[in-house]
Every structure is written in structure tokens, then in C-alpha cells.
Amino acid sequence: MNVAYRQLFKDYPDAVNFEQYRQMLGMGRNQAYKFLHEGKIPYRKNGKKYIIAKINIIKFLIESE
């Protein structure tokens, strides 16, 4: 795993909410929802709340390089 991303996101918990996920990727609300619903980044839902594993965000970024 890319150490730079681990360091960049070290202050985030292992599982982030939707707003934290958006902050990590620096994207708008619509684009963030689109990535999730297209399956680009795996997630879970707890009621209406999105739960995204930080590792899945890092994997997405590494694959996108």
C-alpha cells in the first residue's frame, strides 16, 4: 500500500462517513455519490448513513494513478 496515502489520511478513522470521504477526495456531493453508486468505491450503509472504509478510498486512489 502506498505509504504517502496512509500518511496523508492518518488523521481519518478507519471507516469514514460521507462528508469525510468527500473531504479526502476533494470532490463535490454529486460526483461523490456517483462514484459510490457506480461501484468505484465499496461502501456500506447504516440506515441512511454511508460508511466507507479508508482502505477502499486508498485502493481507489492507487488504482487511479
PDB file of N, CA and C in Angstrom:
ATOM      1  N   MET A   1       0.833  -1.178   0.000  1.00  0.00           N
ATOM      2  CA  MET A   1       0.000   0.000   0.000  1.00  0.00           C
ATOM      3  C   MET A   1       0.880   1.245   0.000  1.00  0.00           C
ATOM      4  N   ASN A   2       0.411   2.238  -0.648  1.00  0.00           N
ATOM      5  CA  ASN A   2       1.166   3.471  -0.778  1.00  0.00           C
ATOM      6  C   ASN A   2       1.269   4.187   0.573  1.00  0.00           C
ATOM      7  N   VAL A   3       2.477   4.340   1.041  1.00  0.00           N
ATOM      8  CA  VAL A   3       2.729   4.962   2.348  1.00  0.00           C
ATOM      9  C   VAL A   3       2.316   6.434   2.343  1.00  0.00           C
ATOM     10  N   ALA A   4       2.438   7.099   1.210  1.00  0.00           N
ATOM     11  CA  ALA A   4       2.079   8.519   1.125  1.00  0.00           C
ATOM     12  C   ALA A   4       0.595   8.722   1.441  1.00  0.00           C
ATOM     13  N   TYR A   5      -0.262   7.863   0.913  1.00  0.00           N
ATOM     14  CA  TYR A   5      -1.694   7.982   1.196  1.00  0.00           C
ATOM     15  C   TYR A   5      -1.990   7.677   2.656  1.00  0.00           C
ATOM     16  N   ARG A   6      -1.312   6.692   3.202  1.00  0.00           N
ATOM     17  CA  ARG A   6      -1.506   6.389   4.626  1.00  0.00           C
ATOM     18  C   ARG A   6      -1.169   7.610   5.474  1.00  0.00           C
ATOM     19  N   GLN A   7      -0.069   8.263   5.141  1.00  0.00           N
ATOM     20  CA  GLN A   7       0.356   9.448   5.889  1.00  0.00           C
ATOM     21  C   GLN A   7      -0.627  10.602   5.666  1.00  0.00           C
ATOM     22  N   LEU A   8      -1.063  10.777   4.435  1.00  0.00           N
ATOM     23  CA  LEU A   8      -1.985  11.857   4.092  1.00  0.00           C
ATOM     24  C   LEU A   8      -3.306  11.744   4.860  1.00  0.00           C
ATOM     25  N   PHE A   9      -3.779  10.517   5.028  1.00  0.00           N
ATOM     26  CA  PHE A   9      -5.080  10.294   5.653  1.00  0.00           C
ATOM     27  C   PHE A   9      -4.973   9.762   7.084  1.00  0.00           C
ATOM     28  N   LYS A  10      -3.825   9.936   7.724  1.00  0.00           N
ATOM     29  CA  LYS A  10      -3.601   9.356   9.057  1.00  0.00           C
ATOM     30  C   LYS A  10      -4.562   9.896  10.117  1.00  0.00           C
ATOM     31  N   ASP A  11      -5.089  11.085   9.937  1.00  0.00           N
ATOM     32  CA  ASP A  11      -5.981  11.675  10.931  1.00  0.00           C
ATOM     33  C   ASP A  11      -7.439  11.236  10.768  1.00  0.00           C
ATOM     34  N   TYR A  12      -7.718  10.483   9.722  1.00  0.00           N
ATOM     35  CA  TYR A  12      -9.071   9.984   9.497  1.00  0.00           C
ATOM     36  C   TYR A  12      -9.219   8.607  10.140  1.00  0.00           C
ATOM     37  N   PRO A  13     -10.423   8.287  10.624  1.00  0.00           N
ATOM     38  CA  PRO A  13     -10.644   6.953  11.198  1.00  0.00           C
ATOM     39  C   PRO A  13     -10.613   5.879  10.106  1.00  0.00           C
ATOM     40  N   ASP A  14     -10.574   4.620  10.498  1.00  0.00           N
ATOM     41  CA  ASP A  14     -10.532   3.513   9.539  1.00  0.00           C
ATOM     42  C   ASP A  14     -11.787   3.428   8.677  1.00  0.00           C
ATOM     43  N   ALA A  15     -12.903   3.870   9.216  1.00  0.00           N
ATOM     44  CA  ALA A  15     -14.160   3.939   8.465  1.00  0.00           C
ATOM     45  C   ALA A  15     -14.661   5.373   8.557  1.00  0.00           C
ATOM     46  N   VAL A  16     -14.910   5.970   7.409  1.00  0.00           N
ATOM     47  CA  VAL A  16     -15.303   7.377   7.374  1.00  0.00           C
ATOM     48  C   VAL A  16     -16.754   7.527   6.932  1.00  0.00           C
ATOM     49  N   ASN A  17     -17.331   8.671   7.257  1.00  0.00           N
ATOM     50  CA  ASN A  17     -18.688   8.958   6.811  1.00  0.00           C
ATOM     51  C   ASN A  17     -18.615   9.652   5.444  1.00  0.00           C
ATOM     52  N   PHE A  18     -19.766   9.972   4.903  1.00  0.00           N
ATOM     53  CA  PHE A  18     -19.817  10.539   3.553  1.00  0.00           C
ATOM     54  C   PHE A  18     -19.061  11.863   3.451  1.00  0.00           C
ATOM     55  N   GLU A  19     -19.235  12.733   4.425  1.00  0.00           N
ATOM     56  CA  GLU A  19     -18.568  14.037   4.363  1.00  0.00           C
ATOM     57  C   GLU A  19     -17.050  13.893   4.472  1.00  0.00           C
ATOM     58  N   GLN A  20     -16.574  12.993   5.314  1.00  0.00           N
ATOM     59  CA  GLN A  20     -15.131  12.751   5.419  1.00  0.00           C
ATOM     60  C   GLN A  20     -14.589  12.191   4.109  1.00  0.00           C
ATOM     61  N   TYR A  21     -15.319  11.275   3.516  1.00  0.00           N
ATOM     62  CA  TYR A  21     -14.944  10.698   2.211  1.00  0.00           C
ATOM     63  C   TYR A  21     -14.822  11.795   1.160  1.00  0.00           C
ATOM     64  N   ARG A  22     -15.799  12.696   1.119  1.00  0.00           N
ATOM     65  CA  ARG A  22     -15.743  13.808   0.168  1.00  0.00           C
ATOM     66  C   ARG A  22     -14.515  14.682   0.407  1.00  0.00           C
ATOM     67  N   GLN A  23     -14.209  14.959   1.667  1.00  0.00           N
ATOM     68  CA  GLN A  23     -13.043  15.769   2.011  1.00  0.00           C
ATOM     69  C   GLN A  23     -11.757  15.079   1.569  1.00  0.00           C
ATOM     70  N   MET A  24     -11.685  13.788   1.800  1.00  0.00           N
ATOM     71  CA  MET A  24     -10.479  13.039   1.441  1.00  0.00           C
ATOM     72  C   MET A  24     -10.198  13.125  -0.054  1.00  0.00           C
ATOM     73  N   LEU A  25     -11.256  13.053  -0.859  1.00  0.00           N
ATOM     74  CA  LEU A  25     -11.076  13.075  -2.312  1.00  0.00           C
ATOM     75  C   LEU A  25     -11.233  14.469  -2.907  1.00  0.00           C
ATOM     76  N   GLY A  26     -11.688  15.418  -2.107  1.00  0.00           N
ATOM     77  CA  GLY A  26     -11.835  16.791  -2.589  1.00  0.00           C
ATOM     78  C   GLY A  26     -12.831  16.908  -3.725  1.00  0.00           C
ATOM     79  N   MET A  27     -13.968  16.246  -3.580  1.00  0.00           N
ATOM     80  CA  MET A  27     -14.955  16.276  -4.659  1.00  0.00           C
ATOM     81  C   MET A  27     -16.308  16.744  -4.156  1.00  0.00           C
ATOM     82  N   GLY A  28     -17.130  17.125  -5.096  1.00  0.00           N
ATOM     83  CA  GLY A  28     -18.468  17.592  -4.782  1.00  0.00           C
ATOM     84  C   GLY A  28     -19.402  16.450  -4.430  1.00  0.00           C
ATOM     85  N   ARG A  29     -20.541  16.811  -3.930  1.00  0.00           N
ATOM     86  CA  ARG A  29     -21.532  15.849  -3.462  1.00  0.00           C
ATOM     87  C   ARG A  29     -22.009  14.913  -4.584  1.00  0.00           C
ATOM     88  N   ASN A  30     -22.378  15.455  -5.727  1.00  0.00           N
ATOM     89  CA  ASN A  30     -22.900  14.633  -6.820  1.00  0.00           C
ATOM     90  C   ASN A  30     -21.862  13.647  -7.333  1.00  0.00           C
ATOM     91  N   GLN A  31     -20.645  14.103  -7.530  1.00  0.00           N
ATOM     92  CA  GLN A  31     -19.580  13.220  -8.004  1.00  0.00           C
ATOM     93  C   GLN A  31     -19.285  12.131  -6.979  1.00  0.00           C
ATOM     94  N   ALA A  32     -19.299  12.480  -5.712  1.00  0.00           N
ATOM     95  CA  ALA A  32     -19.036  11.511  -4.647  1.00  0.00           C
ATOM     96  C   ALA A  32     -20.105  10.417  -4.642  1.00  0.00           C
ATOM     97  N   TYR A  33     -21.367  10.810  -4.745  1.00  0.00           N
ATOM     98  CA  TYR A  33     -22.446   9.815  -4.817  1.00  0.00           C
ATOM     99  C   TYR A  33     -22.300   8.939  -6.055  1.00  0.00           C
ATOM    100  N   LYS A  34     -21.947   9.555  -7.156  1.00  0.00           N
ATOM    101  CA  LYS A  34     -21.796   8.813  -8.406  1.00  0.00           C
ATOM    102  C   LYS A  34     -20.727   7.730  -8.267  1.00  0.00           C
ATOM    103  N   PHE A  35     -19.578   8.058  -7.698  1.00  0.00           N
ATOM    104  CA  PHE A  35     -18.509   7.075  -7.513  1.00  0.00           C
ATOM    105  C   PHE A  35     -18.983   5.897  -6.679  1.00  0.00           C
ATOM    106  N   LEU A  36     -19.733   6.183  -5.622  1.00  0.00           N
ATOM    107  CA  LEU A  36     -20.225   5.108  -4.759  1.00  0.00           C
ATOM    108  C   LEU A  36     -21.238   4.235  -5.496  1.00  0.00           C
ATOM    109  N   HIS A  37     -22.192   4.861  -6.141  1.00  0.00           N
ATOM    110  CA  HIS A  37     -23.266   4.103  -6.786  1.00  0.00           C
ATOM    111  C   HIS A  37     -22.807   3.360  -8.028  1.00  0.00           C
ATOM    112  N   GLU A  38     -21.717   3.782  -8.636  1.00  0.00           N
ATOM    113  CA  GLU A  38     -21.152   3.053  -9.784  1.00  0.00           C
ATOM    114  C   GLU A  38     -20.243   1.912  -9.331  1.00  0.00           C
ATOM    115  N   GLY A  39     -20.032   1.797  -8.026  1.00  0.00           N
ATOM    116  CA  GLY A  39     -19.208   0.719  -7.500  1.00  0.00           C
ATOM    117  C   GLY A  39     -17.716   0.977  -7.574  1.00  0.00           C
ATOM    118  N   LYS A  40     -17.317   2.206  -7.812  1.00  0.00           N
ATOM    119  CA  LYS A  40     -15.889   2.524  -7.887  1.00  0.00           C
ATOM    120  C   LYS A  40     -15.229   2.438  -6.516  1.00  0.00           C
ATOM    121  N   ILE A  41     -15.996   2.723  -5.482  1.00  0.00           N
ATOM    122  CA  ILE A  41     -15.502   2.643  -4.105  1.00  0.00           C
ATOM    123  C   ILE A  41     -16.558   1.877  -3.297  1.00  0.00           C
ATOM    124  N   PRO A  42     -16.186   0.715  -2.767  1.00  0.00           N
ATOM    125  CA  PRO A  42     -17.144  -0.053  -1.966  1.00  0.00           C
ATOM    126  C   PRO A  42     -17.548   0.703  -0.698  1.00  0.00           C
ATOM    127  N   TYR A  43     -18.793   0.506  -0.286  1.00  0.00           N
ATOM    128  CA  TYR A  43     -19.304   1.169   0.910  1.00  0.00           C
ATOM    129  C   TYR A  43     -20.381   0.295   1.548  1.00  0.00           C
ATOM    130  N   ARG A  44     -20.766   0.681   2.737  1.00  0.00           N
ATOM    131  CA  ARG A  44     -21.888   0.064   3.428  1.00  0.00           C
ATOM    132  C   ARG A  44     -22.818   1.187   3.864  1.00  0.00           C
ATOM    133  N   LYS A  45     -24.038   0.818   4.140  1.00  0.00           N
ATOM    134  CA  LYS A  45     -24.974   1.807   4.666  1.00  0.00           C
ATOM    135  C   LYS A  45     -25.514   1.309   5.995  1.00  0.00           C
ATOM    136  N   ASN A  46     -25.673   2.253   6.902  1.00  0.00           N
ATOM    137  CA  ASN A  46     -26.309   2.001   8.183  1.00  0.00           C
ATOM    138  C   ASN A  46     -27.495   2.950   8.232  1.00  0.00           C
ATOM    139  N   GLY A  47     -28.646   2.450   7.852  1.00  0.00           N
ATOM    140  CA  GLY A  47     -29.794   3.335   7.688  1.00  0.00           C
ATOM    141  C   GLY A  47     -29.545   4.228   6.489  1.00  0.00           C
ATOM    142  N   LYS A  48     -29.534   5.529   6.711  1.00  0.00           N
ATOM    143  CA  LYS A  48     -29.259   6.481   5.627  1.00  0.00           C
ATOM    144  C   LYS A  48     -27.798   6.899   5.581  1.00  0.00           C
ATOM    145  N   LYS A  49     -27.001   6.442   6.531  1.00  0.00           N
ATOM    146  CA  LYS A  49     -25.603   6.872   6.622  1.00  0.00           C
ATOM    147  C   LYS A  49     -24.678   5.952   5.827  1.00  0.00           C
ATOM    148  N   TYR A  50     -23.794   6.574   5.084  1.00  0.00           N
ATOM    149  CA  TYR A  50     -22.776   5.842   4.334  1.00  0.00           C
ATOM    150  C   TYR A  50     -21.567   5.597   5.231  1.00  0.00           C
ATOM    151  N   ILE A  51     -21.003   4.413   5.114  1.00  0.00           N
ATOM    152  CA  ILE A  51     -19.783   4.062   5.835  1.00  0.00           C
ATOM    153  C   ILE A  51     -18.798   3.551   4.794  1.00  0.00           C
ATOM    154  N   ILE A  52     -17.675   4.245   4.668  1.00  0.00           N
ATOM    155  CA  ILE A  52     -16.679   3.910   3.655  1.00  0.00           C
ATOM    156  C   ILE A  52     -15.363   3.601   4.357  1.00  0.00           C
ATOM    157  N   ALA A  53     -14.813   2.431   4.088  1.00  0.00           N
ATOM    158  CA  ALA A  53     -13.539   2.055   4.693  1.00  0.00           C
ATOM    159  C   ALA A  53     -12.425   2.895   4.070  1.00  0.00           C
ATOM    160  N   LYS A  54     -11.594   3.458   4.908  1.00  0.00           N
ATOM    161  CA  LYS A  54     -10.479   4.282   4.425  1.00  0.00           C
ATOM    162  C   LYS A  54      -9.606   3.497   3.449  1.00  0.00           C
ATOM    163  N   ILE A  55      -9.409   2.215   3.704  1.00  0.00           N
ATOM    164  CA  ILE A  55      -8.578   1.386   2.834  1.00  0.00           C
ATOM    165  C   ILE A  55      -9.152   1.339   1.411  1.00  0.00           C
ATOM    166  N   ASN A  56     -10.482   1.352   1.272  1.00  0.00           N
ATOM    167  CA  ASN A  56     -11.096   1.334  -0.057  1.00  0.00           C
ATOM    168  C   ASN A  56     -10.855   2.640  -0.806  1.00  0.00           C
ATOM    169  N   ILE A  57     -10.807   3.732  -0.100  1.00  0.00           N
ATOM    170  CA  ILE A  57     -10.510   5.027  -0.723  1.00  0.00           C
ATOM    171  C   ILE A  57      -9.056   5.042  -1.186  1.00  0.00           C
ATOM    172  N   ILE A  58      -8.166   4.534  -0.359  1.00  0.00           N
ATOM    173  CA  ILE A  58      -6.748   4.494  -0.721  1.00  0.00           C
ATOM    174  C   ILE A  58      -6.541   3.572  -1.926  1.00  0.00           C
ATOM    175  N   LYS A  59      -7.192   2.413  -1.929  1.00  0.00           N
ATOM    176  CA  LYS A  59      -7.074   1.496  -3.070  1.00  0.00           C
ATOM    177  C   LYS A  59      -7.568   2.162  -4.355  1.00  0.00           C
ATOM    178  N   PHE A  60      -8.671   2.886  -4.255  1.00  0.00           N
ATOM    179  CA  PHE A  60      -9.210   3.590  -5.424  1.00  0.00           C
ATOM    180  C   PHE A  60      -8.205   4.603  -5.957  1.00  0.00           C
ATOM    181  N   LEU A  61      -7.579   5.352  -5.066  1.00  0.00           N
ATOM    182  CA  LEU A  61      -6.591   6.346  -5.489  1.00  0.00           C
ATOM    183  C   LEU A  61      -5.362   5.700  -6.135  1.00  0.00           C
ATOM    184  N   ILE A  62      -4.903   4.600  -5.576  1.00  0.00           N
ATOM    185  CA  ILE A  62      -3.738   3.906  -6.138  1.00  0.00           C
ATOM    186  C   ILE A  62      -4.077   3.369  -7.528  1.00  0.00           C
ATOM    187  N   GLU A  63      -5.247   2.777  -7.682  1.00  0.00           N
ATOM    188  CA  GLU A  63      -5.664   2.239  -8.987  1.00  0.00           C
ATOM    189  C   GLU A  63      -5.885   3.333 -10.009  1.00  0.00           C
ATOM    190  N   SER A  64      -6.189   4.538  -9.553  1.00  0.00           N
ATOM    191  CA  SER A  64      -6.451   5.655 -10.465  1.00  0.00           C
ATOM    192  C   SER A  64      -5.192   6.362 -10.933  1.00  0.00           C
ATOM    193  N   GLU A  65      -4.054   6.029 -10.346  1.00  0.00           N
ATOM    194  CA  GLU A  65      -2.796   6.711 -10.710  1.00  0.00           C
ATOM    195  C   GLU A  65      -2.348   6.341 -12.103  1.00  0.00           C
TER     196      GLU A  65
END
